[in-house]
mmCIF file with all atom_site columns, C-alpha atoms in Angstrom:
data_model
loop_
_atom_site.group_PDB
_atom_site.id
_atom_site.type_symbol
_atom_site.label_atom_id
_atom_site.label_alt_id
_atom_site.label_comp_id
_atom_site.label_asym_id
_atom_site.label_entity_id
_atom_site.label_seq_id
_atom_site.pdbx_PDB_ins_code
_atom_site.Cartn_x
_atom_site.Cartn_y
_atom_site.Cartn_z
_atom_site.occupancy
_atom_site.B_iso_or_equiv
_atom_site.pdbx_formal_charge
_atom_site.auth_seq_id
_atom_site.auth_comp_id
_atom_site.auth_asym_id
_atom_site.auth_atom_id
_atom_site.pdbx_PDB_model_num
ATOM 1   C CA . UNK A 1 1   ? -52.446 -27.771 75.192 1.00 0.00 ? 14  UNK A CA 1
ATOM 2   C CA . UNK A 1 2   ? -51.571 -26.706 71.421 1.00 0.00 ? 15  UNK A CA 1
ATOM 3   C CA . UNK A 1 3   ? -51.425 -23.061 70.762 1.00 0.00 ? 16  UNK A CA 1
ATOM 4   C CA . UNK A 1 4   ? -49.915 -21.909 68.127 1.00 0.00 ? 17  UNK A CA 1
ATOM 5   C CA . UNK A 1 5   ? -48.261 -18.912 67.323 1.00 0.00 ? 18  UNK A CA 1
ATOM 6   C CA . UNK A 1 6   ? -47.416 -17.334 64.147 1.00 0.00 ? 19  UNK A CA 1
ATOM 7   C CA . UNK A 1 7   ? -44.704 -14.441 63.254 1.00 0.00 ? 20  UNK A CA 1
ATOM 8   C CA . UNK A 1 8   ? -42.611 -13.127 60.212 1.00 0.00 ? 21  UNK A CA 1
ATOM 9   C CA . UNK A 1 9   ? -45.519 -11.134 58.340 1.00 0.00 ? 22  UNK A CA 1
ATOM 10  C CA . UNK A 1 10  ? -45.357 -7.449  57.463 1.00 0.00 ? 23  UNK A CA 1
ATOM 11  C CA . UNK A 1 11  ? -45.086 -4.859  54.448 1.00 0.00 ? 24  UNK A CA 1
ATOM 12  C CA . UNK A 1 12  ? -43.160 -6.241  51.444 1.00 0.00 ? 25  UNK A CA 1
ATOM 13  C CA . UNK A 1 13  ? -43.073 -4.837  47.872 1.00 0.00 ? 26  UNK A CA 1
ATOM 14  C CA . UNK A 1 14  ? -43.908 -7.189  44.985 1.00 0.00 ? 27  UNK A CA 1
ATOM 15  C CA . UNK A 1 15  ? -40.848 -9.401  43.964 1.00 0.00 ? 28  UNK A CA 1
ATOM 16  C CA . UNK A 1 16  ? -40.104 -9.383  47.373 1.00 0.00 ? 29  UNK A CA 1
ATOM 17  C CA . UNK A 1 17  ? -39.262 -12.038 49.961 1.00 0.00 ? 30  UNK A CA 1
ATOM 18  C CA . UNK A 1 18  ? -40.744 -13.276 53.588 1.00 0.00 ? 31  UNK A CA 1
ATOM 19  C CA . UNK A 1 19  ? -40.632 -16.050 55.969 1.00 0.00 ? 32  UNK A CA 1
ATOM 20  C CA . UNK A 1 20  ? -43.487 -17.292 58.493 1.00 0.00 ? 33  UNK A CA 1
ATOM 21  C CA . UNK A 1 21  ? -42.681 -19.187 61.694 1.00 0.00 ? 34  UNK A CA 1
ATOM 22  C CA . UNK A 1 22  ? -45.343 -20.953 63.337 1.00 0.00 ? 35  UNK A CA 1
ATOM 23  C CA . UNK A 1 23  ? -43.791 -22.129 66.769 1.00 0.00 ? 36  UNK A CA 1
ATOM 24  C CA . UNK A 1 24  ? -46.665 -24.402 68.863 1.00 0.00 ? 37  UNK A CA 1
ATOM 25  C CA . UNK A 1 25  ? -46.111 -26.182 72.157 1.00 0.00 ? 38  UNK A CA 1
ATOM 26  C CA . UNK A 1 26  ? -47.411 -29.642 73.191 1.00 0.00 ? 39  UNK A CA 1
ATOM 27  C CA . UNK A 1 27  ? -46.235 -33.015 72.572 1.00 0.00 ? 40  UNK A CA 1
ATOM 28  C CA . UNK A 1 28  ? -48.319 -34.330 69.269 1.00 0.00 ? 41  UNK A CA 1
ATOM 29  C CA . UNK A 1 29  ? -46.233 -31.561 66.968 1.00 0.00 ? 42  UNK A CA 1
ATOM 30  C CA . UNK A 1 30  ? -43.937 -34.293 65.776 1.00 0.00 ? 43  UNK A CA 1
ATOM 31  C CA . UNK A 1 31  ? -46.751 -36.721 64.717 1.00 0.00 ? 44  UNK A CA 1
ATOM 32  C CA . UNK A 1 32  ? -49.130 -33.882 63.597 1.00 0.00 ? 45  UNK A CA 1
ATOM 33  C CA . UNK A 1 33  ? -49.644 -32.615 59.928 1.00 0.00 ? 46  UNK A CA 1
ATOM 34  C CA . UNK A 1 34  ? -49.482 -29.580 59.378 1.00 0.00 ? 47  UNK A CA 1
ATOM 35  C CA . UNK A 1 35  ? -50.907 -26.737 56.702 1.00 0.00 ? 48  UNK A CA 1
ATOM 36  C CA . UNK A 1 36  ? -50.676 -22.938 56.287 1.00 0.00 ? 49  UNK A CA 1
ATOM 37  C CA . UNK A 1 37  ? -53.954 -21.322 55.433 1.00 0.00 ? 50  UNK A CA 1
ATOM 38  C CA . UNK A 1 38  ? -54.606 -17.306 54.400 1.00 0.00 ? 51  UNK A CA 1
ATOM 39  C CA . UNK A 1 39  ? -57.603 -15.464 54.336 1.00 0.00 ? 52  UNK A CA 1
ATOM 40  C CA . UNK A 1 40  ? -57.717 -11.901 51.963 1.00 0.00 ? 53  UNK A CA 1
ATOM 41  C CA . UNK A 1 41  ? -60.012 -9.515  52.651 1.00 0.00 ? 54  UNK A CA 1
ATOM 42  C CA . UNK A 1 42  ? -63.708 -10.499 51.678 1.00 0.00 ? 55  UNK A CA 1
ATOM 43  C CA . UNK A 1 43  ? -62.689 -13.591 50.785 1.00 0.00 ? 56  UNK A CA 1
ATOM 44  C CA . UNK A 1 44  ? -63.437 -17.093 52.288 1.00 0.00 ? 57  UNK A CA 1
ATOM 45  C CA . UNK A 1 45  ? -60.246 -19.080 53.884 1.00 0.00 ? 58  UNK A CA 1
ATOM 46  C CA . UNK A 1 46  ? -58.097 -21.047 51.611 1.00 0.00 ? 59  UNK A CA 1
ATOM 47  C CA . UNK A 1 47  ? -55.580 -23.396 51.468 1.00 0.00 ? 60  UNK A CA 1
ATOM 48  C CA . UNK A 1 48  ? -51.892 -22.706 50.682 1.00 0.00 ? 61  UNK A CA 1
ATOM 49  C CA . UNK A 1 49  ? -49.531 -25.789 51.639 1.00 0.00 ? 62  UNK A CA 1
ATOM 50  C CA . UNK A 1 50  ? -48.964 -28.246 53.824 1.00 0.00 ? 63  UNK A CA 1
ATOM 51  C CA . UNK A 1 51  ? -46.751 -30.958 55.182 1.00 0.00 ? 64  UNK A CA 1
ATOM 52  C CA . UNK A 1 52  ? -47.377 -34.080 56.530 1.00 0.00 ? 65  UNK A CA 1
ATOM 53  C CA . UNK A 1 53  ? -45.654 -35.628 59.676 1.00 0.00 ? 66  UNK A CA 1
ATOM 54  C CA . UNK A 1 54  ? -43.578 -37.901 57.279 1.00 0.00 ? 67  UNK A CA 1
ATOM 55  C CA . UNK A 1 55  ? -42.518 -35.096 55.359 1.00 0.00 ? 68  UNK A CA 1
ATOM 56  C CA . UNK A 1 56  ? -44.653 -35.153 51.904 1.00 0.00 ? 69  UNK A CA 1
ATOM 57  C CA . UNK A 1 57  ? -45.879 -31.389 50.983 1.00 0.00 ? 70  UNK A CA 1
ATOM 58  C CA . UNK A 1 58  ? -48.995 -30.214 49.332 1.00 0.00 ? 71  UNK A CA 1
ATOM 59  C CA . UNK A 1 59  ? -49.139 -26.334 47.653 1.00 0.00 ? 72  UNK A CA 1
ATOM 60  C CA . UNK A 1 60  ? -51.666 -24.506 46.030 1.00 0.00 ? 73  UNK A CA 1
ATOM 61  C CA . UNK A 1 61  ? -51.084 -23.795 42.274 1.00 0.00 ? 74  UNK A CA 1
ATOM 62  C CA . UNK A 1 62  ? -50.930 -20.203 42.766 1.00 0.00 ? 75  UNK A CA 1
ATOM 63  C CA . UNK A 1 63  ? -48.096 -20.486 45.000 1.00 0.00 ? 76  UNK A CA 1
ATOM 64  C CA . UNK A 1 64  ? -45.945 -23.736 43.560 1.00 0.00 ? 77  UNK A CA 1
ATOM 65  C CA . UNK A 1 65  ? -42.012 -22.650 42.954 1.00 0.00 ? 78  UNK A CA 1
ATOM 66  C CA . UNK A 1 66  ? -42.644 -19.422 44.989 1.00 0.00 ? 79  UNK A CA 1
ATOM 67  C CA . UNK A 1 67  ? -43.235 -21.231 48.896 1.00 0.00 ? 80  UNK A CA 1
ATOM 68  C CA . UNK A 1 68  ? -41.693 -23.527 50.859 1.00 0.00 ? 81  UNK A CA 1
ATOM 69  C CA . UNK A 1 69  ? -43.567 -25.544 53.491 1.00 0.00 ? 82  UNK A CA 1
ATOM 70  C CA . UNK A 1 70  ? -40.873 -27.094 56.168 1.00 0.00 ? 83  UNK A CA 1
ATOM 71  C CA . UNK A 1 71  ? -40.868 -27.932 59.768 1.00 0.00 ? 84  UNK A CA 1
ATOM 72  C CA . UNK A 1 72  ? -38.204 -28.315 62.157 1.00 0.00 ? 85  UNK A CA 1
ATOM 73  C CA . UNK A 1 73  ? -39.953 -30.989 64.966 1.00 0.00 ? 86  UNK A CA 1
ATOM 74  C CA . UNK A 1 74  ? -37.005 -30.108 67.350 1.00 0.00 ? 87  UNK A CA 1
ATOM 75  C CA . UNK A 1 75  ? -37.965 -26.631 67.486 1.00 0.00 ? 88  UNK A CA 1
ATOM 76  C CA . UNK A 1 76  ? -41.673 -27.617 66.943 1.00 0.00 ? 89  UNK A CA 1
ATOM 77  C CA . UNK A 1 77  ? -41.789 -25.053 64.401 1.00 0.00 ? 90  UNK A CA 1
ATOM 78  C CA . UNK A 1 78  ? -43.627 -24.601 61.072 1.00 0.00 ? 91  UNK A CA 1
ATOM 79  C CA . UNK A 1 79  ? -42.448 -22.239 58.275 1.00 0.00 ? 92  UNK A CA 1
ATOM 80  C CA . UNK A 1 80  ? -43.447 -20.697 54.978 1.00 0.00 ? 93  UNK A CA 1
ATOM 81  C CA . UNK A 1 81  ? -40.744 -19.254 52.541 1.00 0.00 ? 94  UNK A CA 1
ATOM 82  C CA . UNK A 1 82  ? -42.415 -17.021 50.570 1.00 0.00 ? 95  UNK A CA 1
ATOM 83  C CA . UNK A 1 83  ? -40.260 -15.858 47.672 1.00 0.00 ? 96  UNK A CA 1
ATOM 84  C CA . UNK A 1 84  ? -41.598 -13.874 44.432 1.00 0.00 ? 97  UNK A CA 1
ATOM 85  C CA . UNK A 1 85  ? -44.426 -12.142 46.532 1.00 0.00 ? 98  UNK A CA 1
ATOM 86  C CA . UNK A 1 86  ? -47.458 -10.444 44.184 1.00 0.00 ? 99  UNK A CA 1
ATOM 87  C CA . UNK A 1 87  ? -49.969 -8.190  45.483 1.00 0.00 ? 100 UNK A CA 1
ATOM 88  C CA . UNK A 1 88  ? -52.743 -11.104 45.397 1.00 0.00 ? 101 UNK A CA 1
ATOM 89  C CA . UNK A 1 89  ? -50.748 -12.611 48.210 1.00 0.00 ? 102 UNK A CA 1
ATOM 90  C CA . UNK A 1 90  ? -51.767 -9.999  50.399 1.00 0.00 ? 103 UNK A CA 1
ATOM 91  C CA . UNK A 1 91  ? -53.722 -11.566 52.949 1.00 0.00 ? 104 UNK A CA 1
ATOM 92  C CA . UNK A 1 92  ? -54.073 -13.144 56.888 1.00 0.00 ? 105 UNK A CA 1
ATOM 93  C CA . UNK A 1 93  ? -51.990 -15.918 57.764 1.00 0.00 ? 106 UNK A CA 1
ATOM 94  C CA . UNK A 1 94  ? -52.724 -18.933 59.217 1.00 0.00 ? 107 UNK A CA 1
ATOM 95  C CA . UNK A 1 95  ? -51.003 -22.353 60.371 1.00 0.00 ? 108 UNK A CA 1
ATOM 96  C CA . UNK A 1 96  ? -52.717 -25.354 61.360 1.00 0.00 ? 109 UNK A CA 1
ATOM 97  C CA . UNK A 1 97  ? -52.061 -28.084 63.617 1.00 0.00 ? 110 UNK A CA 1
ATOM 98  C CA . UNK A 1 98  ? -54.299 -31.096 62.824 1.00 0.00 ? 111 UNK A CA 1
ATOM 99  C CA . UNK A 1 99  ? -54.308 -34.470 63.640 1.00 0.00 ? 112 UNK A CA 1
ATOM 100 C CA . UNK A 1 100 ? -57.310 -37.083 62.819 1.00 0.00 ? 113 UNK A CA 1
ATOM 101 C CA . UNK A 1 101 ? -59.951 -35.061 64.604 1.00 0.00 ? 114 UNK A CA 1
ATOM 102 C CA . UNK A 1 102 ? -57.982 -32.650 66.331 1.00 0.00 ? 115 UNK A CA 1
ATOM 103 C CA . UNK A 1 103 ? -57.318 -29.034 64.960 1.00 0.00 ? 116 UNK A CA 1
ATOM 104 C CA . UNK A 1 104 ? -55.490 -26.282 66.323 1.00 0.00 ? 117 UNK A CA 1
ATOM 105 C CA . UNK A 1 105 ? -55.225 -22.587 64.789 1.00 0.00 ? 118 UNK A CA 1
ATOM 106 C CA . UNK A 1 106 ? -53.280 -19.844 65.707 1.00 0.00 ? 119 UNK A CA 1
ATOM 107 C CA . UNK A 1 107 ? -54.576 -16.299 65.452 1.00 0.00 ? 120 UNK A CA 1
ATOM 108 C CA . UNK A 1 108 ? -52.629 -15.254 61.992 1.00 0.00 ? 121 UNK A CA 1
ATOM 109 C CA . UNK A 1 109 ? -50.046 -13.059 60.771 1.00 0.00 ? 122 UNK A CA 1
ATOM 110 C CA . UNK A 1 110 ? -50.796 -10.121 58.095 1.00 0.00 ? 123 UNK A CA 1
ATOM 111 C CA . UNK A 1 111 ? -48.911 -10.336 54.990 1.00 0.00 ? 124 UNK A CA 1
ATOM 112 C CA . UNK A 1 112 ? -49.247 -6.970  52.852 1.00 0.00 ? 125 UNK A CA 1
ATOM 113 C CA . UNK A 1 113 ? -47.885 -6.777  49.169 1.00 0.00 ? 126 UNK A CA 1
ATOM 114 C CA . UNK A 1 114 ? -47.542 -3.727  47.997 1.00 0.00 ? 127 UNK A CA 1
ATOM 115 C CA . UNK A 1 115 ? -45.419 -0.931  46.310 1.00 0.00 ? 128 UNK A CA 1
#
């Protein structure tokens, strides 16, 4: 079973700097894609990056040269830098595990930017 978990969100002030960990257990992490999603508040879901299981990443244009996708398939563990924060960033969350028809979400971490 794939459940995963993510950490590392909080309060940061604009300019400011965070990194999310999504750690998942189960044997397909290595082979999986990959993708961090983020919902603000009365707002639909959207896409933020992603990373395939050969290593090829995919970002939003709001967020290109701010975040990092990477994963570390020993640790099966996804992360987000997220560097130059702005108050629009301000949202849930959420990683993704996905492979062909198989998706896996993890509950979501609040990121707040604010002064």
């Amino acid at each position: 079973q794939v459940q995963p978990v993510e950490s590392g969100g909080g309060l940061v002030q604009p300019g400011g700097s965070l990194r999310l960990s999504c750690a998942a257990s189960g044997s397909i992490f290595s082979i999986s894609n990959l993708g961090w999603y983020r919902q603000a508040p009365g707002k639909e879901r959207e896409f933020v990056a992603s990373i395939t299981s050969g290593g090829t990443t995919t970002y939003v244009d709001s967020v290109k040269g701010r975040f990092t996708i990477s994963r570390d398939n020993a640790k099966k563990t996804l992360y987000l830098q997220m560097t130059r924060l702005k108050p629009e960033d301000t949202a849930v969350y959420y990683c993704k595990i996905y492979r062909y028809a198989l998706e896996y979400w993890g509950q979501g971490t609040q990121v707040t930017v604010s002064s």
